[in-house]
mmCIF file of C-alpha atoms in Angstrom:
data_model
loop_
_atom_site.group_PDB
_atom_site.id
_atom_site.type_symbol
_atom_site.label_atom_id
_atom_site.label_comp_id
_atom_site.label_asym_id
_atom_site.label_seq_id
_atom_site.Cartn_x
_atom_site.Cartn_y
_atom_site.Cartn_z
ATOM 1 C CA MET A 1 104.612 46.015 54.351
ATOM 2 C CA LYS A 2 107.369 48.532 55.159
ATOM 3 C CA THR A 3 108.341 48.772 58.796
ATOM 4 C CA ILE A 4 107.515 52.030 59.911
ATOM 5 C CA ARG A 5 110.522 53.349 62.836
ATOM 6 C CA HIS A 6 109.473 55.138 66.046
ATOM 7 C CA ASN A 7 109.865 58.271 64.709
ATOM 8 C CA ASP A 8 107.777 58.606 62.636
ATOM 9 C CA ILE A 9 103.832 59.631 62.829
ATOM 10 C CA GLU A 10 102.857 58.559 59.524
ATOM 11 C CA ILE A 11 102.003 55.142 60.612
ATOM 12 C CA CYS A 12 98.607 56.474 61.287
ATOM 13 C CA ASN A 13 97.495 57.869 58.309
ATOM 14 C CA ALA A 14 99.335 55.145 55.629
ATOM 15 C CA LEU A 15 97.798 51.758 57.663
ATOM 16 C CA VAL A 16 94.542 53.470 57.415
ATOM 17 C CA PHE A 17 91.717 51.161 56.014
ATOM 18 C CA SER A 18 87.873 53.193 55.492
ATOM 19 C CA ASP A 19 86.515 49.484 55.383
ATOM 20 C CA GLN A 20 88.144 47.887 58.414
ATOM 21 C CA LYS A 21 88.634 48.392 62.239
ATOM 22 C CA ARG A 22 92.411 48.896 63.353
ATOM 23 C CA VAL A 23 93.578 46.542 66.154
ATOM 24 C CA LEU A 24 97.044 47.584 67.386
ATOM 25 C CA ASN A 25 98.885 44.321 68.763
ATOM 26 C CA GLY A 26 100.907 46.013 71.343
ATOM 27 C CA GLY A 27 104.657 44.165 71.377
ATOM 28 C CA SER A 28 103.585 42.061 69.216
ATOM 29 C CA GLY A 29 106.884 39.364 68.904
ATOM 30 C CA PRO A 30 107.185 37.863 65.776
ATOM 31 C CA PRO A 31 104.812 37.272 63.127
ATOM 32 C CA SER A 32 104.089 33.483 64.496
ATOM 33 C CA SER A 33 105.094 34.379 68.096
ATOM 34 C CA ARG A 34 101.612 35.714 69.745
ATOM 35 C CA SER A 35 99.046 35.611 66.982
ATOM 36 C CA LEU A 36 95.897 37.830 67.017
ATOM 37 C CA HIS A 37 92.840 36.334 69.439
ATOM 38 C CA PRO A 38 90.381 35.297 67.083
ATOM 39 C CA VAL A 39 87.791 37.760 68.059
ATOM 40 C CA PHE A 40 90.421 40.425 65.472
ATOM 41 C CA ARG A 41 91.380 37.310 62.734
ATOM 42 C CA GLY A 42 88.090 38.329 60.544
ATOM 43 C CA ALA A 43 87.779 40.268 57.097
ATOM 44 C CA ALA A 44 86.631 43.258 59.273
ATOM 45 C CA TRP A 45 90.018 44.030 61.170
ATOM 46 C CA ARG A 46 93.295 45.327 60.357
ATOM 47 C CA GLU A 47 96.577 44.462 62.751
ATOM 48 C CA VAL A 48 99.249 46.914 62.979
ATOM 49 C CA ARG A 49 102.116 45.354 64.607
ATOM 50 C CA ILE A 50 104.531 47.073 67.361
ATOM 51 C CA ASP A 51 107.428 45.745 69.097
ATOM 52 C CA ILE A 52 110.756 46.711 70.334
ATOM 53 C CA ASP A 53 112.759 44.844 68.757
ATOM 54 C CA PRO A 54 113.571 44.812 65.095
ATOM 55 C CA GLY A 55 114.306 41.695 64.453
ATOM 56 C CA THR A 56 110.088 40.457 64.251
ATOM 57 C CA VAL A 57 109.696 42.390 61.732
ATOM 58 C CA PRO A 58 106.452 44.554 63.209
ATOM 59 C CA ASP A 59 104.973 47.511 61.616
ATOM 60 C CA VAL A 60 106.335 49.704 63.707
ATOM 61 C CA VAL A 61 109.869 49.497 65.845
ATOM 62 C CA GLY A 62 108.691 50.806 69.018
ATOM 63 C CA SER A 63 108.043 50.949 72.914
ATOM 64 C CA VAL A 64 104.354 50.254 73.848
ATOM 65 C CA THR A 65 105.068 52.566 76.808
ATOM 66 C CA ASP A 66 105.843 55.425 74.201
ATOM 67 C CA MET A 67 103.890 55.579 71.193
ATOM 68 C CA ARG A 68 103.131 59.215 71.454
ATOM 69 C CA LEU A 69 105.366 60.189 67.813
ATOM 70 C CA SER A 70 104.451 56.816 65.948
ATOM 71 C CA ILE A 71 100.927 56.398 66.689
ATOM 72 C CA SER A 72 98.125 59.573 66.584
ATOM 73 C CA SER A 73 95.538 59.805 69.854
ATOM 74 C CA GLY A 74 92.410 58.269 69.533
ATOM 75 C CA SER A 75 93.519 56.093 66.099
ATOM 76 C CA PHE A 76 92.367 52.299 66.718
ATOM 77 C CA ASP A 77 89.205 50.762 67.655
ATOM 78 C CA ALA A 78 91.084 47.704 69.903
ATOM 79 C CA VAL A 79 94.220 46.899 71.346
ATOM 80 C CA TRP A 80 95.764 43.158 71.561
ATOM 81 C CA SER A 81 98.200 42.888 74.349
ATOM 82 C CA SER A 82 99.487 38.837 74.469
ATOM 83 C CA HIS A 83 102.167 37.937 77.185
ATOM 84 C CA SER A 84 103.860 41.373 76.812
ATOM 85 C CA LEU A 85 103.212 43.865 79.753
ATOM 86 C CA GLU A 86 105.239 41.072 82.016
ATOM 87 C CA HIS A 87 108.060 42.331 79.720
ATOM 88 C CA LEU A 88 108.354 45.693 81.276
ATOM 89 C CA HIS A 89 109.558 46.809 84.097
ATOM 90 C CA ALA A 90 106.756 47.694 86.590
ATOM 91 C CA HIS A 91 107.139 51.079 87.163
ATOM 92 C CA GLU A 92 106.748 50.819 83.218
ATOM 93 C CA VAL A 93 103.380 49.478 83.115
ATOM 94 C CA PRO A 94 100.993 52.350 83.921
ATOM 95 C CA ALA A 95 102.747 54.308 80.831
ATOM 96 C CA ALA A 96 102.080 51.465 79.057
ATOM 97 C CA LEU A 97 98.279 51.345 79.534
ATOM 98 C CA SER A 98 97.834 54.729 79.354
ATOM 99 C CA GLU A 99 99.272 54.788 75.937
ATOM 100 C CA PHE A 100 96.587 51.682 75.326
ATOM 101 C CA ARG A 101 94.174 54.474 76.428
ATOM 102 C CA ARG A 102 95.540 57.145 74.520
ATOM 103 C CA ILE A 103 95.052 55.123 71.540
ATOM 104 C CA LEU A 104 91.597 53.913 70.993
ATOM 105 C CA LYS A 105 88.695 55.700 69.967
ATOM 106 C CA PRO A 106 86.126 56.389 72.829
ATOM 107 C CA ASP A 107 84.290 53.406 71.606
ATOM 108 C CA GLY A 108 87.063 50.841 71.547
ATOM 109 C CA PHE A 109 88.748 48.375 74.093
ATOM 110 C CA ALA A 110 91.785 46.529 75.145
ATOM 111 C CA LEU A 111 91.984 42.864 75.320
ATOM 112 C CA ILE A 112 94.964 41.860 77.597
ATOM 113 C CA ALA A 113 96.601 38.285 78.416
ATOM 114 C CA CYS A 114 99.168 37.603 80.911
ATOM 115 C CA PRO A 115 101.040 34.950 83.204
ATOM 116 C CA ASP A 116 98.397 34.532 86.078
ATOM 117 C CA MET A 117 100.588 34.880 89.052
ATOM 118 C CA GLU A 118 97.892 33.368 91.469
ATOM 119 C CA ALA A 119 98.172 30.374 88.768
ATOM 120 C CA VAL A 120 101.786 30.281 88.665
ATOM 121 C CA ALA A 121 102.419 30.479 92.315
ATOM 122 C CA SER A 122 99.984 27.219 92.893
ATOM 123 C CA ALA A 123 101.733 25.258 90.070
ATOM 124 C CA VAL A 124 105.567 26.083 91.846
ATOM 125 C CA LEU A 125 103.636 25.036 94.846
ATOM 126 C CA GLU A 126 102.290 21.362 93.708
ATOM 127 C CA HIS A 127 104.918 20.693 91.309
ATOM 128 C CA GLY A 128 108.187 22.829 91.587
ATOM 129 C CA LEU A 129 109.719 25.181 89.026
ATOM 130 C CA ASP A 130 110.837 23.277 86.434
ATOM 131 C CA HIS A 131 107.613 21.128 85.702
ATOM 132 C CA VAL A 132 106.281 21.390 82.164
ATOM 133 C CA ALA A 133 103.033 23.100 82.368
ATOM 134 C CA TYR A 134 102.435 22.912 78.656
ATOM 135 C CA VAL A 135 103.878 23.082 75.193
ATOM 136 C CA SER A 136 103.465 26.069 73.598
ATOM 137 C CA ALA A 137 104.678 27.434 70.143
ATOM 138 C CA ILE A 138 108.458 27.815 71.338
ATOM 139 C CA GLY A 139 108.649 25.016 73.493
ATOM 140 C CA PRO A 140 107.931 23.680 76.655
ATOM 141 C CA ILE A 141 106.959 26.041 79.310
ATOM 142 C CA THR A 142 107.520 25.758 83.259
ATOM 143 C CA PRO A 143 106.297 27.968 86.121
ATOM 144 C CA LEU A 144 110.089 29.282 85.810
ATOM 145 C CA ASP A 145 109.298 30.006 82.407
ATOM 146 C CA MET A 146 106.201 31.837 83.161
ATOM 147 C CA LEU A 147 107.494 33.901 86.067
ATOM 148 C CA PHE A 148 111.261 34.975 84.799
ATOM 149 C CA GLY A 149 110.933 34.517 80.932
ATOM 150 C CA HIS A 150 111.468 31.689 78.183
ATOM 151 C CA SER A 151 114.600 30.429 79.465
ATOM 152 C CA ALA A 152 115.776 29.016 76.501
ATOM 153 C CA SER A 153 115.087 32.458 74.355
ATOM 154 C CA VAL A 154 117.187 34.013 76.838
ATOM 155 C CA ALA A 155 119.868 31.886 77.379
ATOM 156 C CA ALA A 156 120.271 32.567 73.399
ATOM 157 C CA GLY A 157 120.576 35.853 73.812
ATOM 158 C CA ASN A 158 116.801 37.397 73.414
ATOM 159 C CA ARG A 159 117.294 39.746 76.230
ATOM 160 C CA HIS A 160 113.526 40.533 75.265
ATOM 161 C CA MET A 161 112.394 37.546 76.390
ATOM 162 C CA ALA A 162 113.054 38.092 80.228
ATOM 163 C CA HIS A 163 110.207 39.036 82.423
ATOM 164 C CA LYS A 164 110.438 42.082 84.626
ATOM 165 C CA THR A 165 107.477 42.126 86.724
ATOM 166 C CA GLY A 166 103.797 40.210 87.342
ATOM 167 C CA PHE A 167 100.267 40.026 87.631
ATOM 168 C CA THR A 168 96.987 39.377 89.011
ATOM 169 C CA ALA A 169 93.481 40.591 88.901
ATOM 170 C CA ALA A 170 93.892 42.264 92.029
ATOM 171 C CA ARG A 171 96.974 44.263 90.575
ATOM 172 C CA LEU A 172 96.326 44.580 87.201
ATOM 173 C CA GLY A 173 92.552 45.386 87.198
ATOM 174 C CA PRO A 174 93.130 48.627 89.839
ATOM 175 C CA LEU A 175 96.295 49.822 87.204
ATOM 176 C CA LEU A 176 93.684 49.640 84.470
ATOM 177 C CA VAL A 177 91.491 51.793 86.286
ATOM 178 C CA GLU A 178 93.955 54.374 86.874
ATOM 179 C CA ALA A 179 95.262 54.239 83.326
ATOM 180 C CA GLY A 180 91.420 55.516 82.832
ATOM 181 C CA PHE A 181 89.933 52.900 81.550
ATOM 182 C CA PRO A 182 86.426 53.299 83.393
ATOM 183 C CA GLU A 183 85.436 48.878 83.523
ATOM 184 C CA VAL A 184 87.769 46.654 83.657
ATOM 185 C CA LEU A 185 86.479 42.770 83.381
ATOM 186 C CA ALA A 186 89.040 39.520 84.429
ATOM 187 C CA LYS A 187 89.499 35.948 84.339
ATOM 188 C CA THR A 188 91.909 32.949 84.597
ATOM 189 C CA GLU A 189 91.765 30.586 82.209
ATOM 190 C CA ARG A 190 94.589 27.996 83.214
ATOM 191 C CA PHE A 191 97.802 29.883 84.081
ATOM 192 C CA ASP A 192 97.039 33.250 81.999
ATOM 193 C CA LEU A 193 95.340 35.888 83.212
ATOM 194 C CA TRP A 194 92.788 38.015 80.918
ATOM 195 C CA THR A 195 91.464 41.224 81.311
ATOM 196 C CA LEU A 196 89.204 43.032 79.165
ATOM 197 C CA ALA A 197 89.176 46.921 79.164
ATOM 198 C CA LEU A 198 86.705 49.637 78.397
ATOM 199 C CA MET A 199 86.514 52.613 76.663
ATOM 200 C CA PRO A 200 83.411 55.067 78.073
ATOM 201 C CA ARG A 201 81.502 54.611 74.860
ATOM 202 C CA ALA A 202 82.394 51.105 74.366
ATOM 203 C CA ASP A 203 79.076 49.202 73.313
ATOM 204 C CA THR A 204 79.764 46.335 75.919
ATOM 205 C CA THR A 205 76.791 44.371 74.083
ATOM 206 C CA ALA A 206 78.136 44.230 70.646
ATOM 207 C CA ILE A 207 81.851 43.107 71.986
ATOM 208 C CA GLU A 208 80.335 40.812 74.463
ATOM 209 C CA GLN A 209 78.613 39.413 71.367
ATOM 210 C CA GLN A 210 81.982 39.377 69.406
ATOM 211 C CA LEU A 211 83.533 37.639 71.914
ATOM 212 C CA HIS A 212 80.680 34.947 72.279
ATOM 213 C CA ALA A 213 80.845 34.287 68.547
ATOM 214 C CA VAL A 214 84.705 32.906 68.715
ATOM 215 C CA ARG A 215 83.501 30.840 72.002
ATOM 216 C CA PHE A 216 85.299 33.365 74.161
ATOM 217 C CA THR A 217 83.383 34.891 77.774
ATOM 218 C CA ILE A 218 84.268 37.066 80.333
ATOM 219 C CA PHE A 219 81.099 38.875 80.736
ATOM 220 C CA ASP A 220 78.872 37.897 83.792
ATOM 221 C CA SER A 221 76.396 35.684 82.934
ATOM 222 C CA PRO A 222 73.340 36.831 83.328
ATOM 223 C CA GLU A 223 71.626 35.631 87.078
#
């Protein structure tokens, strides 16, 4: 697929598929590094990737903090943001979240994953900064990597891999509400903070069923 530069709003028309929902992979990285969440992997979904680094060969080259010149308002059914918000400066995060809301349809949703600073802090206190917490596709990950970005990638010259801010549920939830999402759900799994931000007309029952089908739960269980 041809890469669309940040100043070309034709991306909104060129990549429309009438029989598919569209999900924006915000801050996608290379195709193999931040793959789609399973809920978006079926034939019903069409992925559009945006990243600020041209080397990742995204569909759109640009920042998620301002997509007005490349992506029309209300043109996506979902946003998937996996370990990308922490690469922004703290003051840029509200703009990115507002952009997520702007490009979503009234019944859309955003699914966001990022390091949970509470879980990372606990790991630092228990095991230290250099303890290998888990092994990812790019190699061993330590609490130091989760705090400041993947050390080996940054050392190799990839400055986009540096982390510039951090999140807990108590921080990210209110930021999403301030961005205009009326309902936000959050949970922690190991070192990841997951948030689901719902647009005003989102069908929560249908979304819950879609997530349940891929064994992902974030909605409260019935009493």
